[in-house]
């Protein structure tokens, strides 16, 4: 499927308003059913509580013509090890994550470091919908209408210094409440990182919502990263710290198994995971497998970031 949007080359090639509206109406109808009631299972009630209203969301851009993943699948089939290892655990234990009050520390090589309340952090940034694919290294993928804004816009406000070359992110650390954090799965808190140019790329967003509403806890409320050309584990959830660094930061999965999870983690069907192939993926909600695209289909926008790099070594 050809790309619908390229921020550098065709800034005006956005989804026709009509198409967007139509899609949104379908979503509203689906959401109106009341997911919690539909499931009729007590632990799942967190789902119904999720999805707070958001201030004005611009009818943003659609980067794929692929069908959206149903809301129910995107919110009940998750990876969020702080809330358990099973795919259904994050939705079940979503209440264990307390997202209010929330603040984010921005520090390291920035001109204006500080700890900022979430409201204040978000206020200057108009929210936009971006329909992106998200592909997990485990071989499944989804198409999700995220609501967020470019990470680069936020970083610029805090004035990255000349020595800054990377951005490190940290998830909230609350072992008393988050069941996974008292288990020896990863070195907590969960950490991720990007090179500064990747972080500043217009496709890289901080998401605060999905499907037109606030993020459900299991999807990384209240603030998560989405980097559409990288494997899902790069898209760190429930962020409490953003640090500009000179050195490549330590990241959870890379530290856990460096031969399996590289720092770059670009979606690359040509580089297999040591224990399984990466050339195909199963779209959640379908039964068949489809070809995985280089850079998850965003190569036209991002391939130049990696020019001259050996992507089999820098995987
Ligand atoms: N803090 C934190 N962030 C995380 C994870 C996690 O376990 N903890 N899992 C990652 C992985 S492996 C994937 S595939 C995506 C899944 O995002 P989703 O559940 O919203 O689809 O979240 C990523 N972000
Ligand atoms: Mo993943």
mmCIF file of C-alpha atoms and ligand atoms in Angstrom:
data_model
loop_
_atom_site.group_PDB
_atom_site.id
_atom_site.type_symbol
_atom_site.label_atom_id
_atom_site.label_comp_id
_atom_site.label_asym_id
_atom_site.label_seq_id
_atom_site.Cartn_x
_atom_site.Cartn_y
_atom_site.Cartn_z
ATOM 1 C CA UNK A 1 0.000 0.000 0.000
ATOM 2 C CA UNK A 2 1.557 3.346 -0.951
ATOM 3 C CA UNK A 3 2.154 5.913 1.766
ATOM 4 C CA UNK A 4 -0.582 8.485 2.152
ATOM 5 C CA UNK A 5 1.534 11.012 3.950
ATOM 6 C CA UNK A 6 5.088 12.232 3.915
ATOM 7 C CA UNK A 7 5.768 15.131 6.262
ATOM 8 C CA UNK A 8 8.734 16.314 4.251
ATOM 9 C CA UNK A 9 7.505 15.947 0.719
ATOM 10 C CA UNK A 10 3.709 16.113 0.612
ATOM 11 C CA UNK A 11 2.601 18.058 3.701
ATOM 12 C CA UNK A 12 -0.826 18.687 2.201
ATOM 13 C CA UNK A 13 -1.637 15.105 1.341
ATOM 14 C CA UNK A 14 -3.908 14.517 4.294
ATOM 15 C CA UNK A 15 -6.972 12.351 4.684
ATOM 16 C CA UNK A 16 -10.040 13.916 3.145
ATOM 17 C CA UNK A 17 -12.221 15.312 5.919
ATOM 18 C CA UNK A 18 -15.177 13.210 4.806
ATOM 19 C CA UNK A 19 -13.318 9.959 5.144
ATOM 20 C CA UNK A 20 -12.126 10.960 8.581
ATOM 21 C CA UNK A 21 -15.671 11.816 9.750
ATOM 22 C CA UNK A 22 -17.066 8.587 8.462
ATOM 23 C CA UNK A 23 -14.432 6.631 10.281
ATOM 24 C CA UNK A 24 -14.955 8.539 13.501
ATOM 25 C CA UNK A 25 -18.696 7.877 13.397
ATOM 26 C CA UNK A 26 -18.072 4.168 13.114
ATOM 27 C CA UNK A 27 -15.736 4.363 16.102
ATOM 28 C CA UNK A 28 -18.268 6.300 18.182
ATOM 29 C CA UNK A 29 -20.884 3.700 17.472
ATOM 30 C CA UNK A 30 -18.505 0.966 18.569
ATOM 31 C CA UNK A 31 -17.381 2.800 21.729
ATOM 32 C CA UNK A 32 -20.986 3.600 22.680
ATOM 33 C CA UNK A 33 -21.728 -0.043 23.312
ATOM 34 C CA UNK A 34 -19.755 0.150 26.556
ATOM 35 C CA UNK A 35 -16.891 -2.232 26.519
ATOM 36 C CA UNK A 36 -17.040 -3.061 30.236
ATOM 37 C CA UNK A 37 -20.697 -4.005 30.123
ATOM 38 C CA UNK A 38 -20.167 -6.018 26.987
ATOM 39 C CA UNK A 39 -17.498 -8.107 28.625
ATOM 40 C CA UNK A 40 -19.514 -8.502 31.801
ATOM 41 C CA UNK A 41 -16.368 -9.440 33.714
ATOM 42 C CA UNK A 42 -15.483 -7.582 36.838
ATOM 43 C CA UNK A 43 -11.708 -7.177 36.485
ATOM 44 C CA UNK A 44 -12.257 -5.655 33.088
ATOM 45 C CA UNK A 45 -14.253 -2.711 34.360
ATOM 46 C CA UNK A 46 -11.084 -0.637 34.124
ATOM 47 C CA UNK A 47 -11.672 -0.643 30.405
ATOM 48 C CA UNK A 48 -14.913 1.224 30.732
ATOM 49 C CA UNK A 49 -13.269 3.772 33.018
ATOM 50 C CA UNK A 50 -10.523 4.355 30.494
ATOM 51 C CA UNK A 51 -11.020 6.749 27.651
ATOM 52 C CA UNK A 52 -11.523 10.151 29.227
ATOM 53 C CA UNK A 53 -12.578 12.966 26.936
ATOM 54 C CA UNK A 54 -9.781 14.947 25.364
ATOM 55 C CA UNK A 55 -9.719 18.620 24.422
ATOM 56 C CA UNK A 56 -10.034 19.420 20.707
ATOM 57 C CA UNK A 57 -8.377 16.825 18.559
ATOM 58 C CA UNK A 58 -7.472 17.887 15.047
ATOM 59 C CA UNK A 59 -8.544 15.587 12.291
ATOM 60 C CA UNK A 60 -5.016 14.515 11.712
ATOM 61 C CA UNK A 61 -3.315 12.493 9.068
ATOM 62 C CA UNK A 62 -3.678 8.877 8.132
ATOM 63 C CA UNK A 63 -0.405 7.196 7.207
ATOM 64 C CA UNK A 64 -1.931 3.927 6.119
ATOM 65 C CA UNK A 65 -5.008 2.801 4.238
ATOM 66 C CA UNK A 66 -5.061 -0.447 6.232
ATOM 67 C CA UNK A 67 -8.139 -1.130 8.302
ATOM 68 C CA UNK A 68 -8.074 0.049 11.904
ATOM 69 C CA UNK A 69 -7.725 -2.589 14.588
ATOM 70 C CA UNK A 70 -10.925 -2.889 16.629
ATOM 71 C CA UNK A 71 -10.754 -0.874 19.867
ATOM 72 C CA UNK A 72 -11.482 -3.982 21.899
ATOM 73 C CA UNK A 73 -8.454 -5.825 20.485
ATOM 74 C CA UNK A 74 -6.134 -2.853 20.883
ATOM 75 C CA UNK A 75 -7.105 -2.525 24.556
ATOM 76 C CA UNK A 76 -7.225 -6.187 25.614
ATOM 77 C CA UNK A 77 -4.197 -7.632 23.799
ATOM 78 C CA UNK A 78 -1.282 -5.689 25.240
ATOM 79 C CA UNK A 79 2.300 -5.816 26.332
ATOM 80 C CA UNK A 80 2.876 -3.928 29.563
ATOM 81 C CA UNK A 81 4.974 -6.133 31.805
ATOM 82 C CA UNK A 82 4.497 -3.851 34.807
ATOM 83 C CA UNK A 83 0.885 -5.110 34.706
ATOM 84 C CA UNK A 84 1.684 -8.768 34.041
ATOM 85 C CA UNK A 85 3.150 -11.012 31.368
ATOM 86 C CA UNK A 86 -0.032 -12.262 29.714
ATOM 87 C CA UNK A 87 -1.584 -10.313 26.858
ATOM 88 C CA UNK A 88 -4.811 -9.888 28.812
ATOM 89 C CA UNK A 89 -3.126 -8.960 32.099
ATOM 90 C CA UNK A 90 -2.630 -5.226 31.420
ATOM 91 C CA UNK A 91 -6.371 -4.697 30.880
ATOM 92 C CA UNK A 92 -7.182 -6.804 33.954
ATOM 93 C CA UNK A 93 -4.763 -5.013 36.245
ATOM 94 C CA UNK A 94 -5.087 -1.561 34.667
ATOM 95 C CA UNK A 95 -6.378 -0.065 37.939
ATOM 96 C CA UNK A 96 -3.016 -0.690 39.579
ATOM 97 C CA UNK A 97 -1.533 2.122 37.560
ATOM 98 C CA UNK A 98 -2.349 5.474 39.165
ATOM 99 C CA UNK A 99 -2.166 8.221 36.552
ATOM 100 C CA UNK A 100 -3.435 11.196 38.522
ATOM 101 C CA UNK A 101 -1.512 13.179 39.672
ATOM 102 C CA UNK A 102 1.228 12.767 37.068
ATOM 103 C CA UNK A 103 4.346 14.744 36.363
ATOM 104 C CA UNK A 104 7.279 14.331 34.029
ATOM 105 C CA UNK A 105 10.892 15.241 34.738
ATOM 106 C CA UNK A 106 12.827 16.662 31.803
ATOM 107 C CA UNK A 107 16.526 16.749 32.531
ATOM 108 C CA UNK A 108 20.045 16.101 31.291
ATOM 109 C CA UNK A 109 21.454 18.253 28.504
ATOM 110 C CA UNK A 110 18.604 20.775 28.311
ATOM 111 C CA UNK A 111 18.586 24.519 28.871
ATOM 112 C CA UNK A 112 15.416 24.406 30.985
ATOM 113 C CA UNK A 113 15.324 21.239 33.106
ATOM 114 C CA UNK A 114 12.485 20.652 35.532
ATOM 115 C CA UNK A 115 9.651 18.546 36.789
ATOM 116 C CA UNK A 116 6.414 19.523 35.085
ATOM 117 C CA UNK A 117 2.815 18.581 35.910
ATOM 118 C CA UNK A 118 1.195 16.705 33.051
ATOM 119 C CA UNK A 119 -1.374 19.452 32.314
ATOM 120 C CA UNK A 120 1.331 22.042 32.038
ATOM 121 C CA UNK A 121 3.461 19.765 29.909
ATOM 122 C CA UNK A 122 0.613 19.178 27.440
ATOM 123 C CA UNK A 123 -1.025 22.623 27.356
ATOM 124 C CA UNK A 124 0.968 24.213 24.492
ATOM 125 C CA UNK A 125 0.586 21.212 22.200
ATOM 126 C CA UNK A 126 -2.411 20.903 19.852
ATOM 127 C CA UNK A 127 -3.589 17.307 19.735
ATOM 128 C CA UNK A 128 -3.728 15.512 16.448
ATOM 129 C CA UNK A 129 -4.879 12.090 15.376
ATOM 130 C CA UNK A 130 -2.323 9.910 13.600
ATOM 131 C CA UNK A 131 -3.239 6.499 12.288
ATOM 132 C CA UNK A 132 -0.068 4.417 12.613
ATOM 133 C CA UNK A 133 0.816 0.779 12.468
ATOM 134 C CA UNK A 134 2.488 -0.651 15.557
ATOM 135 C CA UNK A 135 4.450 -3.877 15.095
ATOM 136 C CA UNK A 136 5.680 -6.053 17.911
ATOM 137 C CA UNK A 137 8.862 -8.099 17.556
ATOM 138 C CA UNK A 138 6.680 -11.088 18.533
ATOM 139 C CA UNK A 139 5.157 -10.948 15.035
ATOM 140 C CA UNK A 140 1.778 -9.260 15.484
ATOM 141 C CA UNK A 141 0.751 -5.786 14.441
ATOM 142 C CA UNK A 142 -2.088 -3.320 14.851
ATOM 143 C CA UNK A 143 -3.366 -0.170 13.155
ATOM 144 C CA UNK A 144 -4.225 2.387 15.786
ATOM 145 C CA UNK A 145 -5.565 5.951 15.606
ATOM 146 C CA UNK A 146 -3.284 7.553 18.185
ATOM 147 C CA UNK A 147 -3.922 11.018 19.561
ATOM 148 C CA UNK A 148 -0.819 12.999 20.353
ATOM 149 C CA UNK A 149 1.703 15.520 19.183
ATOM 150 C CA UNK A 150 5.286 15.469 17.896
ATOM 151 C CA UNK A 151 7.858 14.666 20.569
ATOM 152 C CA UNK A 152 10.194 17.130 18.840
ATOM 153 C CA UNK A 153 7.839 20.040 19.646
ATOM 154 C CA UNK A 154 8.060 19.200 23.336
ATOM 155 C CA UNK A 155 11.832 18.716 23.318
ATOM 156 C CA UNK A 156 12.380 22.095 21.646
ATOM 157 C CA UNK A 157 10.541 23.825 24.515
ATOM 158 C CA UNK A 158 13.144 22.523 26.961
ATOM 159 C CA UNK A 159 16.022 23.637 24.731
ATOM 160 C CA UNK A 160 18.249 20.620 24.028
ATOM 161 C CA UNK A 161 21.901 21.582 24.478
ATOM 162 C CA UNK A 162 24.579 21.240 21.806
ATOM 163 C CA UNK A 163 26.007 18.142 23.495
ATOM 164 C CA UNK A 164 22.680 16.255 23.422
ATOM 165 C CA UNK A 165 22.756 13.282 21.035
ATOM 166 C CA UNK A 166 20.208 10.872 22.523
ATOM 167 C CA UNK A 167 16.931 10.952 24.423
ATOM 168 C CA UNK A 168 16.304 8.509 27.272
ATOM 169 C CA UNK A 169 12.819 7.689 28.598
ATOM 170 C CA UNK A 170 11.717 6.072 31.848
ATOM 171 C CA UNK A 171 8.401 4.512 32.886
ATOM 172 C CA UNK A 172 6.917 5.130 36.319
ATOM 173 C CA UNK A 173 8.454 2.976 39.075
ATOM 174 C CA UNK A 174 5.893 1.889 41.667
ATOM 175 C CA UNK A 175 6.633 -1.689 42.783
ATOM 176 C CA UNK A 176 4.117 -1.419 45.631
ATOM 177 C CA UNK A 177 1.295 -1.125 43.135
ATOM 178 C CA UNK A 178 2.543 -2.457 39.800
ATOM 179 C CA UNK A 179 2.581 -6.251 40.164
ATOM 180 C CA UNK A 180 5.200 -6.873 37.467
ATOM 181 C CA UNK A 181 7.748 -4.624 39.129
ATOM 182 C CA UNK A 182 8.139 -6.929 42.101
ATOM 183 C CA UNK A 183 9.111 -9.715 39.725
ATOM 184 C CA UNK A 184 12.538 -10.131 38.239
ATOM 185 C CA UNK A 185 11.463 -9.823 34.587
ATOM 186 C CA UNK A 186 13.360 -6.732 33.510
ATOM 187 C CA UNK A 187 15.550 -4.240 35.372
ATOM 188 C CA UNK A 188 12.882 -1.737 36.476
ATOM 189 C CA UNK A 189 11.937 0.920 35.688
ATOM 190 C CA UNK A 190 11.373 0.163 32.007
ATOM 191 C CA UNK A 191 13.729 2.310 29.932
ATOM 192 C CA UNK A 192 13.931 3.205 26.284
ATOM 193 C CA UNK A 193 15.920 5.593 24.137
ATOM 194 C CA UNK A 194 16.214 7.215 20.737
ATOM 195 C CA UNK A 195 18.922 9.038 18.875
ATOM 196 C CA UNK A 196 18.127 12.769 18.935
ATOM 197 C CA UNK A 197 17.391 12.893 15.192
ATOM 198 C CA UNK A 198 14.950 9.980 15.558
ATOM 199 C CA UNK A 199 13.303 11.755 18.479
ATOM 200 C CA UNK A 200 12.983 14.989 16.471
ATOM 201 C CA UNK A 201 11.557 13.239 13.405
ATOM 202 C CA UNK A 202 8.011 14.471 12.687
ATOM 203 C CA UNK A 203 6.612 10.914 12.723
ATOM 204 C CA UNK A 204 7.715 10.391 16.352
ATOM 205 C CA UNK A 205 4.877 11.276 18.688
ATOM 206 C CA UNK A 206 3.974 11.343 22.328
ATOM 207 C CA UNK A 207 0.490 9.877 22.553
ATOM 208 C CA UNK A 208 -2.077 10.858 25.182
ATOM 209 C CA UNK A 209 -5.019 9.101 23.577
ATOM 210 C CA UNK A 210 -6.290 6.606 21.039
ATOM 211 C CA UNK A 211 -9.578 6.201 19.167
ATOM 212 C CA UNK A 212 -10.441 9.813 20.000
ATOM 213 C CA UNK A 213 -10.242 9.387 23.809
ATOM 214 C CA UNK A 214 -7.637 9.426 26.556
ATOM 215 C CA UNK A 215 -5.275 6.448 26.669
ATOM 216 C CA UNK A 216 -6.513 3.446 28.613
ATOM 217 C CA UNK A 217 -4.032 2.582 31.372
ATOM 218 C CA UNK A 218 -3.086 -0.682 29.683
ATOM 219 C CA UNK A 219 -1.979 1.259 26.610
ATOM 220 C CA UNK A 220 0.390 3.464 28.603
ATOM 221 C CA UNK A 221 -1.627 6.276 30.139
ATOM 222 C CA UNK A 222 -1.180 9.105 30.551
ATOM 223 C CA UNK A 223 1.737 9.606 28.174
ATOM 224 C CA UNK A 224 3.545 7.150 25.917
ATOM 225 C CA UNK A 225 5.910 7.208 23.003
ATOM 226 C CA UNK A 226 4.931 5.963 19.538
ATOM 227 C CA UNK A 227 7.687 5.483 16.957
ATOM 228 C CA UNK A 228 5.903 3.879 14.024
ATOM 229 C CA UNK A 229 8.945 2.519 12.189
ATOM 230 C CA UNK A 230 10.359 0.694 15.239
ATOM 231 C CA UNK A 231 9.303 -2.475 17.033
ATOM 232 C CA UNK A 232 6.656 -1.934 19.693
ATOM 233 C CA UNK A 233 9.021 -2.279 22.641
ATOM 234 C CA UNK A 234 10.531 1.108 21.706
ATOM 235 C CA UNK A 235 7.120 2.699 22.320
ATOM 236 C CA UNK A 236 7.575 3.102 26.063
ATOM 237 C CA UNK A 237 4.465 3.575 28.180
ATOM 238 C CA UNK A 238 3.553 5.739 31.174
ATOM 239 C CA UNK A 239 6.579 8.032 30.890
ATOM 240 C CA UNK A 240 7.798 9.954 33.950
ATOM 241 C CA UNK A 241 11.252 11.036 32.814
ATOM 242 C CA UNK A 242 12.799 12.293 29.587
ATOM 243 C CA UNK A 243 16.552 12.832 29.709
ATOM 244 C CA UNK A 244 18.754 14.311 26.989
ATOM 245 C CA UNK A 245 22.101 12.522 26.994
ATOM 246 C CA UNK A 246 25.461 12.580 25.249
ATOM 247 C CA UNK A 247 25.907 8.805 25.392
ATOM 248 C CA UNK A 248 23.599 6.130 24.032
ATOM 249 C CA UNK A 249 21.293 5.324 26.954
ATOM 250 C CA UNK A 250 20.777 1.876 28.471
ATOM 251 C CA UNK A 251 17.426 0.444 27.353
ATOM 252 C CA UNK A 252 15.522 -2.349 29.108
ATOM 253 C CA UNK A 253 15.272 -4.917 26.340
ATOM 254 C CA UNK A 254 18.743 -4.255 25.000
ATOM 255 C CA UNK A 255 20.214 -4.689 28.502
ATOM 256 C CA UNK A 256 18.133 -7.841 29.066
ATOM 257 C CA UNK A 257 19.131 -9.612 25.813
ATOM 258 C CA UNK A 258 21.455 -7.527 23.635
ATOM 259 C CA UNK A 259 21.768 -10.191 20.947
ATOM 260 C CA UNK A 260 17.975 -10.263 20.540
ATOM 261 C CA UNK A 261 16.921 -6.639 20.949
ATOM 262 C CA UNK A 262 19.095 -3.943 19.452
ATOM 263 C CA UNK A 263 19.136 -0.315 20.438
ATOM 264 C CA UNK A 264 17.775 0.727 17.033
ATOM 265 C CA UNK A 265 15.008 -1.875 16.860
ATOM 266 C CA UNK A 266 13.886 -0.716 13.426
ATOM 267 C CA UNK A 267 11.240 -2.919 11.891
ATOM 268 C CA UNK A 268 13.349 -4.847 9.413
ATOM 269 C CA UNK A 269 12.028 -8.029 7.783
ATOM 270 C CA UNK A 270 15.540 -8.829 6.540
ATOM 271 C CA UNK A 271 17.036 -9.154 10.024
ATOM 272 C CA UNK A 272 15.532 -12.131 11.864
ATOM 273 C CA UNK A 273 15.253 -12.244 15.605
ATOM 274 C CA UNK A 274 17.777 -14.939 16.655
ATOM 275 C CA UNK A 275 14.943 -17.254 17.709
ATOM 276 C CA UNK A 276 12.384 -16.496 14.987
ATOM 277 C CA UNK A 277 11.806 -14.955 11.586
ATOM 278 C CA UNK A 278 10.713 -11.297 11.213
ATOM 279 C CA UNK A 279 9.505 -11.307 7.605
ATOM 280 C CA UNK A 280 5.792 -11.726 8.334
ATOM 281 C CA UNK A 281 3.261 -10.417 10.799
ATOM 282 C CA UNK A 282 -0.271 -11.187 11.889
ATOM 283 C CA UNK A 283 -2.564 -8.193 12.052
ATOM 284 C CA UNK A 284 -4.539 -8.508 15.274
ATOM 285 C CA UNK A 285 -8.131 -9.277 14.381
ATOM 286 C CA UNK A 286 -7.154 -11.351 11.339
ATOM 287 C CA UNK A 287 -5.998 -14.937 11.077
ATOM 288 C CA UNK A 288 -3.484 -14.758 8.252
ATOM 289 C CA UNK A 289 0.053 -13.451 8.131
ATOM 290 C CA UNK A 290 1.144 -10.644 5.828
ATOM 291 C CA UNK A 291 4.559 -9.438 4.728
ATOM 292 C CA UNK A 292 6.322 -7.105 7.112
ATOM 293 C CA UNK A 293 7.544 -3.939 5.415
ATOM 294 C CA UNK A 294 10.981 -2.398 5.868
ATOM 295 C CA UNK A 295 10.740 0.358 8.502
ATOM 296 C CA UNK A 296 7.159 -0.847 8.963
ATOM 297 C CA UNK A 297 6.311 0.893 5.673
ATOM 298 C CA UNK A 298 7.685 4.294 6.724
ATOM 299 C CA UNK A 299 10.949 3.989 4.787
ATOM 300 C CA UNK A 300 10.225 6.904 2.498
ATOM 301 C CA UNK A 301 10.174 9.148 5.565
ATOM 302 C CA UNK A 302 12.897 7.636 7.731
ATOM 303 C CA UNK A 303 15.394 5.603 5.682
ATOM 304 C CA UNK A 304 17.684 8.620 5.334
ATOM 305 C CA UNK A 305 18.237 8.634 9.116
ATOM 306 C CA UNK A 306 20.190 5.403 8.680
ATOM 307 C CA UNK A 307 22.137 6.122 5.513
ATOM 308 C CA UNK A 308 25.587 4.590 5.672
ATOM 309 C CA UNK A 309 24.741 2.408 8.671
ATOM 310 C CA UNK A 310 24.974 -1.377 8.506
ATOM 311 C CA UNK A 311 21.457 -2.307 9.624
ATOM 312 C CA UNK A 312 22.349 -5.938 10.224
ATOM 313 C CA UNK A 313 24.855 -4.830 12.871
ATOM 314 C CA UNK A 314 22.797 -1.877 14.113
ATOM 315 C CA UNK A 315 19.573 -3.847 14.420
HETATM 316 N N1 LIG B 1 6.646 0.547 30.281
HETATM 317 C C1 LIG B 1 6.456 -0.349 29.310
HETATM 318 N N2 LIG B 1 6.310 0.066 28.048
HETATM 319 C C2 LIG B 1 6.102 -0.834 27.041
HETATM 320 C C3 LIG B 1 6.102 -2.224 27.321
HETATM 321 C C4 LIG B 1 6.265 -2.638 28.674
HETATM 322 O O1 LIG B 1 6.258 -3.836 29.022
HETATM 323 N N3 LIG B 1 6.432 -1.678 29.631
HETATM 324 N N4 LIG B 1 5.935 -3.143 26.292
HETATM 325 C C5 LIG B 1 6.323 -2.667 24.952
HETATM 326 C C6 LIG B 1 5.973 -3.610 23.905
HETATM 327 S S1 LIG B 1 6.919 -5.016 23.772
HETATM 328 C C7 LIG B 1 4.991 -3.343 22.977
HETATM 329 S S2 LIG B 1 4.711 -4.389 21.658
HETATM 330 C C8 LIG B 1 4.108 -2.152 23.118
HETATM 331 C C9 LIG B 1 2.654 -2.590 23.118
HETATM 332 O O2 LIG B 1 1.787 -1.475 23.094
HETATM 333 P P1 LIG B 1 0.214 -1.704 23.160
HETATM 334 O O3 LIG B 1 -0.068 -2.633 24.304
HETATM 335 O O4 LIG B 1 -0.397 -0.345 23.359
HETATM 336 O O5 LIG B 1 -0.192 -2.299 21.843
HETATM 337 O O6 LIG B 1 4.353 -1.424 24.323
HETATM 338 C C10 LIG B 1 5.745 -1.284 24.643
HETATM 339 N N5 LIG B 1 5.926 -0.380 25.768
HETATM 340 MO MO1 LIG B 2 6.528 -5.926 21.705
#
